[in-house]
PDB file of C-alpha atoms in Angstrom:
ATOM      1  CA  MET U   1     -28.122   8.742  23.992  1.00 37.00           C
ATOM      2  CA  SER U   2     -24.807   9.062  22.138  1.00 42.00           C
ATOM      3  CA  ALA U   3     -22.752   9.521  25.307  1.00 43.00           C
ATOM      4  CA  ARG U   4     -23.956   6.146  26.548  1.00 76.00           C
ATOM      5  CA  PHE U   5     -23.801   4.253  23.249  1.00 88.00           C
ATOM      6  CA  PHE U   6     -20.643   2.491  24.405  1.00 91.00           C
ATOM      7  CA  ALA U   7     -20.285   1.673  28.093  1.00 83.00           C
ATOM      8  CA  GLU U   8     -17.374   3.258  29.915  1.00 77.00           C
ATOM      9  CA  ARG U   9     -14.799   0.757  31.091  1.00 74.00           C
ATOM     10  CA  PRO U  10     -12.408   1.861  33.846  1.00 69.00           C
ATOM     11  CA  SER U  11      -9.657  -0.372  32.475  1.00 74.00           C
ATOM     12  CA  GLY U  12      -9.423   1.771  29.364  1.00 75.00           C
ATOM     13  CA  ARG U  13     -10.579  -1.077  27.152  1.00 88.00           C
ATOM     14  CA  PRO U  14     -12.811   0.286  24.403  1.00 95.00           C
ATOM     15  CA  GLY U  15     -16.394  -0.738  23.828  1.00 95.00           C
ATOM     16  CA  LEU U  16     -17.254  -3.367  21.248  1.00 97.00           C
ATOM     17  CA  ALA U  17     -19.487  -3.344  18.197  1.00 98.00           C
ATOM     18  CA  VAL U  18     -19.966  -6.491  16.121  1.00 98.00           C
ATOM     19  CA  PHE U  19     -21.260  -6.599  12.560  1.00 98.00           C
ATOM     20  CA  LEU U  20     -23.625  -9.123  10.985  1.00 98.00           C
ATOM     21  CA  ASN U  21     -25.932  -9.271   8.005  1.00 98.00           C
ATOM     22  CA  ALA U  22     -29.540  -9.781   9.060  1.00 98.00           C
ATOM     23  CA  GLY U  23     -30.539 -13.228   7.817  1.00 98.00           C
ATOM     24  CA  ASP U  24     -27.080 -14.785   8.146  1.00 98.00           C
ATOM     25  CA  PRO U  25     -27.672 -16.623  10.415  1.00 98.00           C
ATOM     26  CA  PRO U  26     -31.432 -17.034   9.804  1.00 98.00           C
ATOM     27  CA  LEU U  27     -33.571 -14.650  11.808  1.00 98.00           C
ATOM     28  CA  ASP U  28     -34.681 -17.228  14.388  1.00 98.00           C
ATOM     29  CA  VAL U  29     -31.063 -18.079  15.175  1.00 98.00           C
ATOM     30  CA  LEU U  30     -30.098 -14.411  14.989  1.00 98.00           C
ATOM     31  CA  ARG U  31     -32.619 -13.683  17.738  1.00 98.00           C
ATOM     32  CA  GLU U  32     -30.876 -16.156  20.039  1.00 98.00           C
ATOM     33  CA  LEU U  33     -27.511 -14.680  19.104  1.00 98.00           C
ATOM     34  CA  VAL U  34     -28.706 -11.118  19.814  1.00 98.00           C
ATOM     35  CA  LEU U  35     -29.976 -12.142  23.245  1.00 98.00           C
ATOM     36  CA  MET U  36     -26.607 -13.762  23.955  1.00 98.00           C
ATOM     37  CA  LEU U  37     -24.824 -10.554  22.929  1.00 98.00           C
ATOM     38  CA  ASP U  38     -27.034  -8.615  25.302  1.00 97.00           C
ATOM     39  CA  ALA U  39     -26.401 -11.041  28.161  1.00 97.00           C
ATOM     40  CA  SER U  40     -22.661 -10.787  27.429  1.00 97.00           C
ATOM     41  CA  ARG U  41     -22.888  -6.967  27.576  1.00 95.00           C
ATOM     42  CA  VAL U  42     -21.614  -6.376  24.083  1.00 97.00           C
ATOM     43  CA  ASP U  43     -22.314  -2.720  23.393  1.00 97.00           C
ATOM     44  CA  CYS U  44     -23.544  -2.657  19.813  1.00 98.00           C
ATOM     45  CA  LEU U  45     -24.683  -4.843  16.965  1.00 98.00           C
ATOM     46  CA  GLU U  46     -24.226  -3.255  13.563  1.00 98.00           C
ATOM     47  CA  LEU U  47     -26.981  -5.060  11.707  1.00 98.00           C
ATOM     48  CA  ALA U  48     -27.069  -4.723   7.942  1.00 98.00           C
ATOM     49  CA  VAL U  49     -30.122  -4.934   5.756  1.00 98.00           C
ATOM     50  CA  PRO U  50     -28.522  -7.316   3.233  1.00 97.00           C
ATOM     51  CA  PHE U  51     -27.747  -5.879  -0.166  1.00 95.00           C
ATOM     52  CA  PRO U  52     -25.818  -7.257  -3.148  1.00 93.00           C
ATOM     53  CA  ASP U  53     -22.512  -6.302  -4.731  1.00 82.00           C
ATOM     54  CA  SER U  54     -21.169  -4.007  -2.040  1.00 73.00           C
ATOM     55  CA  PRO U  55     -18.049  -2.301  -3.438  1.00 69.00           C
ATOM     56  CA  SER U  56     -16.616  -1.747   0.049  1.00 67.00           C
ATOM     57  CA  ASP U  57     -16.900  -5.348   1.252  1.00 70.00           C
ATOM     58  CA  GLY U  58     -14.628  -8.306   0.713  1.00 80.00           C
ATOM     59  CA  PRO U  59     -15.853 -11.815  -0.142  1.00 89.00           C
ATOM     60  CA  VAL U  60     -16.732 -12.857   3.431  1.00 92.00           C
ATOM     61  CA  ILE U  61     -19.355 -10.164   3.937  1.00 94.00           C
ATOM     62  CA  ARG U  62     -20.555 -10.188   0.337  1.00 93.00           C
ATOM     63  CA  GLU U  63     -21.195 -13.939   0.442  1.00 95.00           C
ATOM     64  CA  SER U  64     -23.008 -13.516   3.751  1.00 97.00           C
ATOM     65  CA  ALA U  65     -25.301 -10.891   2.227  1.00 96.00           C
ATOM     66  CA  ASP U  66     -25.969 -13.158  -0.738  1.00 96.00           C
ATOM     67  CA  ARG U  67     -27.014 -15.998   1.582  1.00 97.00           C
ATOM     68  CA  ALA U  68     -29.435 -13.729   3.414  1.00 97.00           C
ATOM     69  CA  LEU U  69     -30.880 -12.353   0.188  1.00 97.00           C
ATOM     70  CA  ALA U  70     -31.329 -15.875  -1.180  1.00 97.00           C
ATOM     71  CA  ASP U  71     -33.406 -16.656   1.909  1.00 97.00           C
ATOM     72  CA  GLY U  72     -35.672 -13.696   1.151  1.00 97.00           C
ATOM     73  CA  VAL U  73     -34.553 -11.385   3.938  1.00 98.00           C
ATOM     74  CA  ASP U  74     -35.459  -7.846   2.912  1.00 97.00           C
ATOM     75  CA  ARG U  75     -35.866  -4.400   4.458  1.00 98.00           C
ATOM     76  CA  ASP U  76     -39.303  -5.073   5.921  1.00 97.00           C
ATOM     77  CA  ALA U  77     -38.171  -8.345   7.495  1.00 98.00           C
ATOM     78  CA  VAL U  78     -35.182  -6.653   9.095  1.00 98.00           C
ATOM     79  CA  LEU U  79     -37.197  -3.739  10.463  1.00 98.00           C
ATOM     80  CA  GLY U  80     -39.716  -6.214  11.840  1.00 98.00           C
ATOM     81  CA  PHE U  81     -36.922  -8.192  13.460  1.00 98.00           C
ATOM     82  CA  VAL U  82     -35.476  -5.108  15.143  1.00 98.00           C
ATOM     83  CA  GLU U  83     -38.906  -4.044  16.363  1.00 98.00           C
ATOM     84  CA  SER U  84     -39.571  -7.463  17.884  1.00 98.00           C
ATOM     85  CA  VAL U  85     -36.216  -7.986  19.601  1.00 98.00           C
ATOM     86  CA  ARG U  86     -35.314  -4.468  20.732  1.00 98.00           C
ATOM     87  CA  PRO U  87     -37.646  -4.393  23.796  1.00 97.00           C
ATOM     88  CA  GLN U  88     -35.916  -7.518  25.159  1.00 98.00           C
ATOM     89  CA  LEU U  89     -32.474  -5.894  25.297  1.00 97.00           C
ATOM     90  CA  ALA U  90     -31.069  -4.433  28.496  1.00 96.00           C
ATOM     91  CA  HIS U  91     -27.601  -3.383  27.285  1.00 95.00           C
ATOM     92  CA  LEU U  92     -27.025  -4.105  23.594  1.00 97.00           C
ATOM     93  CA  LYS U  93     -27.804  -1.339  21.128  1.00 98.00           C
ATOM     94  CA  ILE U  94     -28.640  -1.923  17.481  1.00 98.00           C
ATOM     95  CA  ALA U  95     -27.217   0.264  14.732  1.00 98.00           C
ATOM     96  CA  LEU U  96     -28.989  -0.481  11.466  1.00 98.00           C
ATOM     97  CA  LEU U  97     -26.933  -0.291   8.275  1.00 98.00           C
ATOM     98  CA  ALA U  98     -28.881   0.227   5.063  1.00 98.00           C
ATOM     99  CA  ASP U  99     -27.690   0.783   1.508  1.00 97.00           C
ATOM    100  CA  TRP U 100     -29.118   3.884  -0.123  1.00 97.00           C
ATOM    101  CA  ARG U 101     -29.766   2.443  -3.572  1.00 95.00           C
ATOM    102  CA  TYR U 102     -31.013  -0.983  -2.561  1.00 95.00           C
ATOM    103  CA  SER U 103     -32.915  -0.335   0.669  1.00 96.00           C
ATOM    104  CA  ILE U 104     -33.904   3.332   0.840  1.00 97.00           C
ATOM    105  CA  LYS U 105     -34.174   4.973  -2.579  1.00 96.00           C
ATOM    106  CA  ASP U 106     -37.700   3.707  -3.325  1.00 95.00           C
ATOM    107  CA  LEU U 107     -39.157   5.397  -0.228  1.00 96.00           C
ATOM    108  CA  PRO U 108     -39.442   9.049   0.726  1.00 97.00           C
ATOM    109  CA  LEU U 109     -36.428   9.592   2.976  1.00 97.00           C
ATOM    110  CA  ARG U 110     -38.487  10.816   5.915  1.00 98.00           C
ATOM    111  CA  ASP U 111     -40.708   7.740   5.720  1.00 98.00           C
ATOM    112  CA  PHE U 112     -37.688   5.456   5.905  1.00 98.00           C
ATOM    113  CA  VAL U 113     -36.113   7.300   8.835  1.00 98.00           C
ATOM    114  CA  GLU U 114     -39.430   7.290  10.700  1.00 98.00           C
ATOM    115  CA  ARG U 115     -39.739   3.530  10.134  1.00 98.00           C
ATOM    116  CA  VAL U 116     -36.242   2.984  11.516  1.00 98.00           C
ATOM    117  CA  LYS U 117     -37.095   5.140  14.516  1.00 98.00           C
ATOM    118  CA  GLY U 118     -40.370   3.273  15.012  1.00 98.00           C
ATOM    119  CA  ALA U 119     -38.598  -0.078  14.924  1.00 98.00           C
ATOM    120  CA  GLY U 120     -36.416   1.036  17.816  1.00 98.00           C
ATOM    121  CA  ALA U 121     -33.001   1.146  16.143  1.00 98.00           C
ATOM    122  CA  ASP U 122     -30.555   3.007  18.361  1.00 98.00           C
ATOM    123  CA  GLY U 123     -28.547   4.208  15.378  1.00 98.00           C
ATOM    124  CA  LEU U 124     -28.757   4.379  11.590  1.00 98.00           C
ATOM    125  CA  LEU U 125     -25.823   4.139   9.187  1.00 98.00           C
ATOM    126  CA  VAL U 126     -26.656   4.815   5.538  1.00 98.00           C
ATOM    127  CA  HIS U 127     -24.265   3.272   3.037  1.00 95.00           C
ATOM    128  CA  ALA U 128     -23.422   5.051  -0.234  1.00 95.00           C
ATOM    129  CA  MET U 129     -25.832   7.965   0.037  1.00 96.00           C
ATOM    130  CA  PRO U 130     -25.145  10.513  -2.735  1.00 96.00           C
ATOM    131  CA  PRO U 131     -23.303  13.520  -1.249  1.00 95.00           C
ATOM    132  CA  ARG U 132     -25.912  15.982  -2.522  1.00 96.00           C
ATOM    133  CA  LEU U 133     -28.572  14.257  -0.404  1.00 97.00           C
ATOM    134  CA  ARG U 134     -26.651  14.142   2.862  1.00 97.00           C
ATOM    135  CA  PRO U 135     -27.617  17.621   4.196  1.00 98.00           C
ATOM    136  CA  GLY U 136     -31.296  16.751   3.848  1.00 98.00           C
ATOM    137  CA  TYR U 137     -30.696  13.392   5.498  1.00 98.00           C
ATOM    138  CA  TYR U 138     -28.986  15.000   8.484  1.00 98.00           C
ATOM    139  CA  GLU U 139     -31.841  17.434   8.927  1.00 98.00           C
ATOM    140  CA  THR U 140     -34.449  14.698   8.577  1.00 98.00           C
ATOM    141  CA  ALA U 141     -32.721  12.514  11.172  1.00 98.00           C
ATOM    142  CA  ARG U 142     -32.550  15.443  13.605  1.00 98.00           C
ATOM    143  CA  SER U 143     -36.206  16.310  13.137  1.00 98.00           C
ATOM    144  CA  VAL U 144     -37.322  12.686  13.552  1.00 98.00           C
ATOM    145  CA  GLY U 145     -35.017  12.172  16.538  1.00 98.00           C
ATOM    146  CA  GLN U 146     -33.147   9.247  15.008  1.00 98.00           C
ATOM    147  CA  PRO U 147     -29.476   9.069  16.071  1.00 98.00           C
ATOM    148  CA  ILE U 148     -27.188   8.423  13.120  1.00 98.00           C
ATOM    149  CA  VAL U 149     -23.726   7.036  12.474  1.00 98.00           C
ATOM    150  CA  THR U 150     -21.465   9.094  10.232  1.00 98.00           C
ATOM    151  CA  THR U 151     -18.267   7.830   8.641  1.00 97.00           C
ATOM    152  CA  CYS U 152     -14.832   9.034   7.656  1.00 96.00           C
ATOM    153  CA  TYR U 153     -11.495   7.425   6.828  1.00 94.00           C
ATOM    154  CA  SER U 154      -8.173   7.892   8.532  1.00 92.00           C
ATOM    155  CA  SER U 155      -7.086   9.352   5.177  1.00 92.00           C
ATOM    156  CA  SER U 156     -10.126  11.609   4.648  1.00 95.00           C
ATOM    157  CA  GLU U 157      -9.713  15.256   3.758  1.00 96.00           C
ATOM    158  CA  PRO U 158     -10.534  17.784   6.537  1.00 96.00           C
ATOM    159  CA  PRO U 159     -14.001  18.707   5.174  1.00 97.00           C
ATOM    160  CA  VAL U 160     -15.072  15.041   5.272  1.00 97.00           C
ATOM    161  CA  ILE U 161     -13.844  14.618   8.838  1.00 97.00           C
ATOM    162  CA  GLU U 162     -15.594  17.827   9.863  1.00 97.00           C
ATOM    163  CA  GLU U 163     -18.858  16.707   8.260  1.00 98.00           C
ATOM    164  CA  ALA U 164     -18.701  13.401  10.132  1.00 98.00           C
ATOM    165  CA  ALA U 165     -17.987  15.170  13.428  1.00 98.00           C
ATOM    166  CA  ASP U 166     -20.699  17.774  12.986  1.00 98.00           C
ATOM    167  CA  ASN U 167     -23.491  15.350  12.079  1.00 98.00           C
ATOM    168  CA  GLY U 168     -22.835  12.071  13.887  1.00 98.00           C
ATOM    169  CA  SER U 169     -25.134  11.601  16.849  1.00 97.00           C
ATOM    170  CA  ALA U 170     -24.976   7.861  17.680  1.00 98.00           C
ATOM    171  CA  TYR U 171     -21.275   7.444  16.966  1.00 98.00           C
ATOM    172  CA  ILE U 172     -18.690   8.174  14.306  1.00 98.00           C
ATOM    173  CA  TYR U 173     -17.374   5.186  12.359  1.00 97.00           C
ATOM    174  CA  LEU U 174     -13.702   5.859  11.687  1.00 97.00           C
ATOM    175  CA  VAL U 175     -12.552   3.500   8.939  1.00 94.00           C
ATOM    176  CA  SER U 176      -8.949   2.599   9.694  1.00 89.00           C
ATOM    177  CA  ALA U 177      -7.794   2.195   6.097  1.00 75.00           C
ATOM    178  CA  TYR U 178      -9.106   2.354   2.576  1.00 61.00           C
ATOM    179  CA  GLY U 179      -9.921  -1.052   1.111  1.00 53.00           C
ATOM    180  CA  LYS U 180     -12.451  -3.851   1.187  1.00 51.00           C
ATOM    181  CA  SER U 181     -13.630  -5.240   4.521  1.00 58.00           C
ATOM    182  CA  GLY U 182     -11.746  -8.311   5.615  1.00 50.00           C
ATOM    183  CA  THR U 183      -8.783  -7.564   3.362  1.00 50.00           C
ATOM    184  CA  VAL U 184      -6.913  -4.776   5.173  1.00 58.00           C
ATOM    185  CA  GLY U 185      -4.263  -5.209   7.845  1.00 63.00           C
ATOM    186  CA  PRO U 186      -4.463  -4.205  11.518  1.00 69.00           C
ATOM    187  CA  PRO U 187      -5.223  -0.529  12.246  1.00 81.00           C
ATOM    188  CA  ASP U 188      -2.271   1.823  11.833  1.00 86.00           C
ATOM    189  CA  HIS U 189      -2.169   3.804  15.069  1.00 88.00           C
ATOM    190  CA  SER U 190       0.086   6.479  13.604  1.00 89.00           C
ATOM    191  CA  ALA U 191      -2.572   7.251  10.999  1.00 91.00           C
ATOM    192  CA  LEU U 192      -5.476   7.065  13.451  1.00 95.00           C
ATOM    193  CA  VAL U 193      -4.172   9.308  16.226  1.00 95.00           C
ATOM    194  CA  PRO U 194      -4.285  12.617  14.296  1.00 96.00           C
ATOM    195  CA  VAL U 195      -7.817  11.928  13.074  1.00 96.00           C
ATOM    196  CA  LEU U 196      -8.979  10.932  16.551  1.00 97.00           C
ATOM    197  CA  GLU U 197      -7.545  14.165  17.914  1.00 96.00           C
ATOM    198  CA  THR U 198      -9.250  16.211  15.190  1.00 97.00           C
ATOM    199  CA  LEU U 199     -12.601  14.558  15.842  1.00 97.00           C
ATOM    200  CA  ARG U 200     -12.236  14.930  19.615  1.00 96.00           C
ATOM    201  CA  ALA U 201     -11.631  18.653  19.230  1.00 97.00           C
ATOM    202  CA  ARG U 202     -14.888  19.026  17.327  1.00 97.00           C
ATOM    203  CA  THR U 203     -17.349  16.607  18.973  1.00 96.00           C
ATOM    204  CA  ASP U 204     -17.990  14.523  22.070  1.00 95.00           C
ATOM    205  CA  VAL U 205     -19.854  11.838  20.085  1.00 96.00           C
ATOM    206  CA  PRO U 206     -18.197   8.418  20.552  1.00 96.00           C
ATOM    207  CA  ILE U 207     -15.674   7.319  17.946  1.00 97.00           C
ATOM    208  CA  ALA U 208     -15.591   3.658  16.895  1.00 97.00           C
ATOM    209  CA  VAL U 209     -12.813   2.282  14.685  1.00 97.00           C
ATOM    210  CA  GLY U 210     -13.355  -0.554  12.217  1.00 95.00           C
ATOM    211  CA  PHE U 211     -11.694  -2.388   9.296  1.00 91.00           C
ATOM    212  CA  GLY U 212      -8.806  -4.679  10.108  1.00 90.00           C
ATOM    213  CA  VAL U 213      -9.981  -5.226  13.703  1.00 94.00           C
ATOM    214  CA  LYS U 214      -9.894  -8.986  14.254  1.00 94.00           C
ATOM    215  CA  THR U 215      -8.131  -9.802  17.532  1.00 95.00           C
ATOM    216  CA  ARG U 216      -8.017  -8.948  21.214  1.00 95.00           C
ATOM    217  CA  ALA U 217      -4.699  -7.178  20.607  1.00 95.00           C
ATOM    218  CA  ASP U 218      -6.291  -5.038  17.871  1.00 95.00           C
ATOM    219  CA  ILE U 219      -9.080  -3.999  20.238  1.00 95.00           C
ATOM    220  CA  GLU U 220      -6.738  -3.229  23.122  1.00 94.00           C
ATOM    221  CA  GLY U 221      -4.510  -1.222  20.806  1.00 94.00           C
ATOM    222  CA  LEU U 222      -7.438   0.953  19.779  1.00 95.00           C
ATOM    223  CA  GLY U 223      -8.231   1.611  23.416  1.00 93.00           C
ATOM    224  CA  ALA U 224      -4.633   2.664  23.976  1.00 93.00           C
ATOM    225  CA  VAL U 225      -4.893   5.387  21.331  1.00 94.00           C
ATOM    226  CA  GLY U 226      -8.228   6.674  22.604  1.00 93.00           C
ATOM    227  CA  ALA U 227     -10.950   5.069  20.504  1.00 95.00           C
ATOM    228  CA  ASP U 228     -14.267   4.693  22.319  1.00 95.00           C
ATOM    229  CA  ALA U 229     -15.022   1.404  20.603  1.00 97.00           C
ATOM    230  CA  ALA U 230     -13.735  -1.205  18.186  1.00 97.00           C
ATOM    231  CA  ILE U 231     -15.867  -2.620  15.380  1.00 97.00           C
ATOM    232  CA  VAL U 232     -15.295  -6.257  14.444  1.00 97.00           C
ATOM    233  CA  GLY U 233     -16.895  -7.216  11.140  1.00 95.00           C
ATOM    234  CA  SER U 234     -15.471  -9.889   8.892  1.00 94.00           C
ATOM    235  CA  ALA U 235     -14.257 -12.040  11.787  1.00 96.00           C
ATOM    236  CA  CYS U 236     -17.820 -12.150  13.137  1.00 97.00           C
ATOM    237  CA  VAL U 237     -19.366 -12.954   9.780  1.00 97.00           C
ATOM    238  CA  ALA U 238     -16.761 -15.645   9.144  1.00 97.00           C
ATOM    239  CA  ARG U 239     -17.444 -17.277  12.514  1.00 98.00           C
ATOM    240  CA  VAL U 240     -21.152 -17.530  11.681  1.00 98.00           C
ATOM    241  CA  ALA U 241     -20.425 -18.889   8.200  1.00 97.00           C
ATOM    242  CA  ASP U 242     -18.036 -21.514   9.531  1.00 98.00           C
ATOM    243  CA  ALA U 243     -20.453 -22.666  12.234  1.00 98.00           C
ATOM    244  CA  ARG U 244     -23.261 -23.008   9.707  1.00 97.00           C
ATOM    245  CA  ALA U 245     -21.069 -24.850   7.214  1.00 97.00           C
ATOM    246  CA  GLN U 246     -19.866 -27.307   9.862  1.00 97.00           C
ATOM    247  CA  GLY U 247     -23.310 -27.816  11.416  1.00 98.00           C
ATOM    248  CA  ARG U 248     -22.246 -26.369  14.759  1.00 98.00           C
ATOM    249  CA  ASP U 249     -24.210 -24.216  17.193  1.00 98.00           C
ATOM    250  CA  VAL U 250     -23.903 -20.682  15.822  1.00 98.00           C
ATOM    251  CA  VAL U 251     -24.608 -18.985  19.143  1.00 98.00           C
ATOM    252  CA  ALA U 252     -22.093 -21.102  21.065  1.00 98.00           C
ATOM    253  CA  ASP U 253     -19.440 -20.579  18.398  1.00 98.00           C
ATOM    254  CA  PHE U 254     -20.023 -16.843  18.401  1.00 98.00           C
ATOM    255  CA  HIS U 255     -19.736 -16.735  22.174  1.00 98.00           C
ATOM    256  CA  GLY U 256     -16.389 -18.450  21.738  1.00 98.00           C
ATOM    257  CA  LEU U 257     -15.322 -15.595  19.487  1.00 98.00           C
ATOM    258  CA  LEU U 258     -16.302 -13.087  22.187  1.00 98.00           C
ATOM    259  CA  VAL U 259     -14.077 -14.971  24.617  1.00 97.00           C
ATOM    260  CA  GLU U 260     -11.206 -14.818  22.131  1.00 97.00           C
ATOM    261  CA  LEU U 261     -11.728 -11.085  21.703  1.00 96.00           C
ATOM    262  CA  GLY U 262     -11.645 -10.568  25.459  1.00 94.00           C
ATOM    263  CA  ALA U 263     -15.232  -9.313  25.579  1.00 93.00           C
ATOM    264  CA  VAL U 264     -16.336 -12.065  27.984  1.00 89.00           C
ATOM    265  CA  SER U 265     -14.467 -14.550  30.134  1.00 73.00           C
ATOM    266  CA  GLU U 266     -17.003 -17.234  31.049  1.00 64.00           C
ATOM    267  CA  PRO U 267     -17.204 -20.328  28.814  1.00 58.00           C
ATOM    268  CA  THR U 268     -20.957 -20.110  28.256  1.00 49.00           C
ATOM    269  CA  ALA U 269     -23.644 -17.449  28.335  1.00 45.00           C
ATOM    270  CA  SER U 270     -27.329 -17.774  29.057  1.00 44.00           C
ATOM    271  CA  THR U 271     -29.889 -16.117  26.825  1.00 45.00           C
ATOM    272  CA  ALA U 272     -32.664 -16.570  29.367  1.00 39.00           C
TER     273      ALA U 272
END
């Protein structure tokens, strides 16, 4: 599964993952948006179970999570959403992001991973899991057959990079720079290249780069240095927030963002 998580593109352009909080937009609108992403052949939706007070997120994503939480969107609602929409997707994969303390800690770990697997998530990214629990998590995911996303920074020490390479099975999320989402500058290729080379020497799992990725030029630059995919987060969340605030069509506005990012060229996309 991991080798096909991001479609190969002969042009050298990397695949694309977009990030959203489940519930922002509301789940009925999110369903339409997900079907549009699939029709547009976006590779991956990183879909977060909303949680409060994320220390790694800037105000755009934190406010989005707060809106979803205020509307009552919780873990069970998100898993139910994934289970209902996943069979309708022909290309798009869903990587579920869940915070350890807020969304997982109250369940036996195996039960949670089995529920994610049962819902049909193509990948699972656990946020802020205590380091002492990670070996058990990796083993549980392998035994359940749930592909997972591991993370490291461009500035991570070698043992952290090696752990990410050895245990990632959906893809590896390479964070371009330390900081809060939406607040860092464009990816620094000089810092990314050595880490990409180190990961490549240790694994053939796809490598996706995020943080600071906001434009078509950012995405194309990541392809030039060998990333398998680019992850666009805050720009996606901000586009949804702006459309909702202005009373515009969220799906149409988001499709416009895909055009700007070079992911699609046609002015409209059908979700039929």
